[in-house]
Each structure stands twice: as C-alpha cells, then as structure tokens.
mmCIF file with all atom_site columns, C-alpha atoms in Angstrom:
data_model
loop_
_atom_site.group_PDB
_atom_site.id
_atom_site.type_symbol
_atom_site.label_atom_id
_atom_site.label_alt_id
_atom_site.label_comp_id
_atom_site.label_asym_id
_atom_site.label_entity_id
_atom_site.label_seq_id
_atom_site.pdbx_PDB_ins_code
_atom_site.Cartn_x
_atom_site.Cartn_y
_atom_site.Cartn_z
_atom_site.occupancy
_atom_site.B_iso_or_equiv
_atom_site.pdbx_formal_charge
_atom_site.auth_seq_id
_atom_site.auth_comp_id
_atom_site.auth_asym_id
_atom_site.auth_atom_id
_atom_site.pdbx_PDB_model_num
ATOM 1  C CA . GLN A 1 1  ? 52.006 25.297 18.432 1.00 65.00 ? 1  GLN A CA 1
ATOM 2  C CA . ASN A 1 2  ? 49.360 23.004 16.958 1.00 79.00 ? 2  ASN A CA 1
ATOM 3  C CA . ASN A 1 3  ? 48.348 21.942 20.466 1.00 83.00 ? 3  ASN A CA 1
ATOM 4  C CA . ALA A 1 4  ? 47.867 25.579 21.492 1.00 85.00 ? 4  ALA A CA 1
ATOM 5  C CA . ALA A 1 5  ? 45.837 26.363 18.360 1.00 87.00 ? 5  ALA A CA 1
ATOM 6  C CA . THR A 1 6  ? 43.606 23.346 18.944 1.00 90.00 ? 6  THR A CA 1
ATOM 7  C CA . ALA A 1 7  ? 43.086 24.303 22.596 1.00 91.00 ? 7  ALA A CA 1
ATOM 8  C CA . VAL A 1 8  ? 42.101 27.878 21.622 1.00 91.00 ? 8  VAL A CA 1
ATOM 9  C CA . ARG A 1 9  ? 39.720 26.647 18.894 1.00 92.00 ? 9  ARG A CA 1
ATOM 10 C CA . ASN A 1 10 ? 38.069 24.277 21.381 1.00 92.00 ? 10 ASN A CA 1
ATOM 11 C CA . MET A 1 11 ? 37.682 27.155 23.840 1.00 91.00 ? 11 MET A CA 1
ATOM 12 C CA . ILE A 1 12 ? 36.086 29.313 21.113 1.00 92.00 ? 12 ILE A CA 1
ATOM 13 C CA . ARG A 1 13 ? 33.534 26.604 20.306 1.00 91.00 ? 13 ARG A CA 1
ATOM 14 C CA . SER A 1 14 ? 32.865 26.153 24.014 1.00 90.00 ? 14 SER A CA 1
ATOM 15 C CA . LEU A 1 15 ? 32.167 29.886 24.424 1.00 88.00 ? 15 LEU A CA 1
ATOM 16 C CA . CYS A 1 16 ? 29.641 29.775 21.602 1.00 88.00 ? 16 CYS A CA 1
ATOM 17 C CA . ASP A 1 17 ? 27.968 26.704 23.070 1.00 88.00 ? 17 ASP A CA 1
ATOM 18 C CA . LYS A 1 18 ? 27.708 28.375 26.470 1.00 87.00 ? 18 LYS A CA 1
ATOM 19 C CA . PHE A 1 19 ? 26.545 31.866 25.471 1.00 84.00 ? 19 PHE A CA 1
ATOM 20 C CA . HIS A 1 20 ? 24.822 31.303 22.133 1.00 83.00 ? 20 HIS A CA 1
ATOM 21 C CA . PRO A 1 21 ? 23.822 27.633 21.803 1.00 77.00 ? 21 PRO A CA 1
ATOM 22 C CA . ASP A 1 22 ? 21.306 28.224 19.008 1.00 82.00 ? 22 ASP A CA 1
ATOM 23 C CA . GLY A 1 23 ? 23.571 30.021 16.569 1.00 81.00 ? 23 GLY A CA 1
ATOM 24 C CA . ASN A 1 24 ? 26.862 29.893 14.748 1.00 87.00 ? 24 ASN A CA 1
ATOM 25 C CA . THR A 1 25 ? 27.989 33.476 15.314 1.00 89.00 ? 25 THR A CA 1
ATOM 26 C CA . LEU A 1 26 ? 28.349 35.258 18.632 1.00 90.00 ? 26 LEU A CA 1
ATOM 27 C CA . THR A 1 27 ? 29.193 38.957 18.885 1.00 91.00 ? 27 THR A CA 1
ATOM 28 C CA . LEU A 1 28 ? 30.451 40.530 22.104 1.00 91.00 ? 28 LEU A CA 1
ATOM 29 C CA . SER A 1 29 ? 31.334 44.186 22.574 1.00 95.00 ? 29 SER A CA 1
ATOM 30 C CA . ALA A 1 30 ? 32.727 46.458 25.244 1.00 97.00 ? 30 ALA A CA 1
ATOM 31 C CA . SER A 1 31 ? 34.270 49.874 25.649 1.00 97.00 ? 31 SER A CA 1
ATOM 32 C CA . ASP A 1 32 ? 36.319 51.625 28.290 1.00 96.00 ? 32 ASP A CA 1
ATOM 33 C CA . HIS A 1 33 ? 38.281 54.832 28.651 1.00 95.00 ? 33 HIS A CA 1
ATOM 34 C CA . MET A 1 34 ? 41.945 55.518 29.212 1.00 89.00 ? 34 MET A CA 1
ATOM 35 C CA . ASP A 1 35 ? 43.040 57.938 31.962 1.00 88.00 ? 35 ASP A CA 1
ATOM 36 C CA . ASP A 1 36 ? 43.022 60.809 29.469 1.00 87.00 ? 36 ASP A CA 1
ATOM 37 C CA . GLY A 1 37 ? 39.450 60.013 28.366 1.00 90.00 ? 37 GLY A CA 1
ATOM 38 C CA . THR A 1 38 ? 40.378 58.306 25.082 1.00 90.00 ? 38 THR A CA 1
ATOM 39 C CA . GLU A 1 39 ? 37.821 55.593 24.357 1.00 93.00 ? 39 GLU A CA 1
ATOM 40 C CA . ILE A 1 40 ? 38.855 52.018 23.588 1.00 94.00 ? 40 ILE A CA 1
ATOM 41 C CA . CYS A 1 41 ? 36.176 50.030 21.759 1.00 96.00 ? 41 CYS A CA 1
ATOM 42 C CA . LEU A 1 42 ? 36.266 46.314 21.045 1.00 96.00 ? 42 LEU A CA 1
ATOM 43 C CA . ARG A 1 43 ? 33.835 44.073 19.205 1.00 97.00 ? 43 ARG A CA 1
ATOM 44 C CA . VAL A 1 44 ? 34.642 40.364 19.016 1.00 94.00 ? 44 VAL A CA 1
ATOM 45 C CA . THR A 1 45 ? 32.771 38.288 16.452 1.00 94.00 ? 45 THR A CA 1
ATOM 46 C CA . ILE A 1 46 ? 33.099 34.589 17.154 1.00 92.00 ? 46 ILE A CA 1
ATOM 47 C CA . ASP A 1 47 ? 32.392 32.073 14.406 1.00 93.00 ? 47 ASP A CA 1
ATOM 48 C CA . ARG A 1 48 ? 31.670 28.667 15.934 1.00 91.00 ? 48 ARG A CA 1
ATOM 49 C CA . GLU A 1 49 ? 31.882 26.733 12.663 1.00 91.00 ? 49 GLU A CA 1
ATOM 50 C CA . LYS A 1 50 ? 35.324 28.116 11.783 1.00 93.00 ? 50 LYS A CA 1
ATOM 51 C CA . ALA A 1 51 ? 36.371 28.331 15.449 1.00 91.00 ? 51 ALA A CA 1
ATOM 52 C CA . SER A 1 52 ? 37.716 31.803 14.771 1.00 93.00 ? 52 SER A CA 1
ATOM 53 C CA . CYS A 1 53 ? 37.384 35.287 16.209 1.00 94.00 ? 53 CYS A CA 1
ATOM 54 C CA . LEU A 1 54 ? 37.494 38.704 14.602 1.00 96.00 ? 54 LEU A CA 1
ATOM 55 C CA . PHE A 1 55 ? 38.687 41.459 16.945 1.00 96.00 ? 55 PHE A CA 1
ATOM 56 C CA . ASP A 1 56 ? 37.477 44.852 15.733 1.00 97.00 ? 56 ASP A CA 1
ATOM 57 C CA . PHE A 1 57 ? 38.768 47.987 17.464 1.00 95.00 ? 57 PHE A CA 1
ATOM 58 C CA . SER A 1 58 ? 36.758 50.384 15.242 1.00 95.00 ? 58 SER A CA 1
ATOM 59 C CA . GLY A 1 59 ? 35.595 53.439 17.157 1.00 95.00 ? 59 GLY A CA 1
ATOM 60 C CA . THR A 1 60 ? 38.686 53.483 19.356 1.00 94.00 ? 60 THR A CA 1
ATOM 61 C CA . GLY A 1 61 ? 40.193 56.933 19.864 1.00 91.00 ? 61 GLY A CA 1
ATOM 62 C CA . GLU A 1 62 ? 42.922 58.334 17.667 1.00 91.00 ? 62 GLU A CA 1
ATOM 63 C CA . GLN A 1 63 ? 46.618 58.082 18.395 1.00 88.00 ? 63 GLN A CA 1
ATOM 64 C CA . VAL A 1 64 ? 47.580 60.230 21.371 1.00 85.00 ? 64 VAL A CA 1
ATOM 65 C CA . TYR A 1 65 ? 50.736 62.063 22.344 1.00 85.00 ? 65 TYR A CA 1
ATOM 66 C CA . GLY A 1 66 ? 52.789 60.013 24.780 1.00 81.00 ? 66 GLY A CA 1
ATOM 67 C CA . ASN A 1 67 ? 53.409 56.361 25.427 1.00 82.00 ? 67 ASN A CA 1
ATOM 68 C CA . TRP A 1 68 ? 49.772 55.161 25.540 1.00 81.00 ? 68 TRP A CA 1
ATOM 69 C CA . ASN A 1 69 ? 49.664 53.954 21.928 1.00 87.00 ? 69 ASN A CA 1
ATOM 70 C CA . ALA A 1 70 ? 49.871 50.258 21.059 1.00 87.00 ? 70 ALA A CA 1
ATOM 71 C CA . PRO A 1 71 ? 51.388 49.378 17.682 1.00 89.00 ? 71 PRO A CA 1
ATOM 72 C CA . ARG A 1 72 ? 49.906 46.475 15.730 1.00 92.00 ? 72 ARG A CA 1
ATOM 73 C CA . ALA A 1 73 ? 52.428 43.942 17.118 1.00 95.00 ? 73 ALA A CA 1
ATOM 74 C CA . ILE A 1 74 ? 51.556 44.840 20.719 1.00 93.00 ? 74 ILE A CA 1
ATOM 75 C CA . THR A 1 75 ? 47.840 44.684 19.974 1.00 93.00 ? 75 THR A CA 1
ATOM 76 C CA . MET A 1 76 ? 48.204 41.254 18.347 1.00 94.00 ? 76 MET A CA 1
ATOM 77 C CA . ALA A 1 77 ? 50.267 39.973 21.295 1.00 95.00 ? 77 ALA A CA 1
ATOM 78 C CA . ALA A 1 78 ? 47.632 41.214 23.767 1.00 93.00 ? 78 ALA A CA 1
ATOM 79 C CA . VAL A 1 79 ? 44.829 39.514 21.814 1.00 94.00 ? 79 VAL A CA 1
ATOM 80 C CA . ILE A 1 80 ? 46.731 36.214 21.632 1.00 91.00 ? 80 ILE A CA 1
ATOM 81 C CA . TYR A 1 81 ? 47.587 36.372 25.328 1.00 91.00 ? 81 TYR A CA 1
ATOM 82 C CA . SER A 1 82 ? 43.955 37.102 26.237 1.00 92.00 ? 82 SER A CA 1
ATOM 83 C CA . LEU A 1 83 ? 42.742 34.111 24.230 1.00 91.00 ? 83 LEU A CA 1
ATOM 84 C CA . ARG A 1 84 ? 45.303 31.829 25.834 1.00 87.00 ? 84 ARG A CA 1
ATOM 85 C CA . CYS A 1 85 ? 44.236 33.016 29.301 1.00 89.00 ? 85 CYS A CA 1
ATOM 86 C CA . LEU A 1 86 ? 40.709 31.784 28.561 1.00 90.00 ? 86 LEU A CA 1
ATOM 87 C CA . VAL A 1 87 ? 41.917 28.221 27.866 1.00 92.00 ? 87 VAL A CA 1
ATOM 88 C CA . HIS A 1 88 ? 41.417 26.003 30.898 1.00 85.00 ? 88 HIS A CA 1
ATOM 89 C CA . GLU A 1 89 ? 44.273 23.598 30.205 1.00 83.00 ? 89 GLU A CA 1
ATOM 90 C CA . ASP A 1 90 ? 48.029 23.722 30.157 1.00 80.00 ? 90 ASP A CA 1
ATOM 91 C CA . ILE A 1 91 ? 49.429 24.710 26.796 1.00 78.00 ? 91 ILE A CA 1
ATOM 92 C CA . PRO A 1 92 ? 53.011 25.614 25.896 1.00 70.00 ? 92 PRO A CA 1
ATOM 93 C CA . MET A 1 93 ? 53.841 29.269 25.402 1.00 65.00 ? 93 MET A CA 1
#
C-alpha cells in the first residue's frame, strides 16, 4: 500500500510539473451529462507541495430516480481507480 501511495504522489507532482511548472496549485475542471441530462461536474485541485488532490463534485445534479446514483463508497473507488490508472508503473492493487 505504501508503494502505491508513493507512486500516486509522484504522479501528482509530475502532473503539476508538466501542466503548471510555475506554481504549487493546479486546478482542472470538467463537466458532462448523463443520458437523462443530469450534469456531472468535477473540479480537481492538485497541491504539488502536499502531493494531494481535492475532488469536488459541487454543481453535480441531484439524486435521480433509478440506478444512476453513485453512493460515496462507489465515488471514492472510482476516484482511486482513476488516479491509479494515471500511474505509469506497476503497482499492486
């Protein structure tokens, strides 16, 4: 687990170096829509010094009727998986 955390932190610093070499904080944002039109918003604030990311889904649509909703555990798992996919080295799951 420590190896995976170190690999992700190195990737975070690398992203900052590549896309924002003159600063410590990098903010990226995007939005998309589900099939029913519900908006999904994401803002990621990356802190190079702490090698950490804040994922903010503020502005995302409300809960909808049906099986489209993602509880906190699913959201956290998706964020962790996405970060691990950005690491360009083998790390244990």
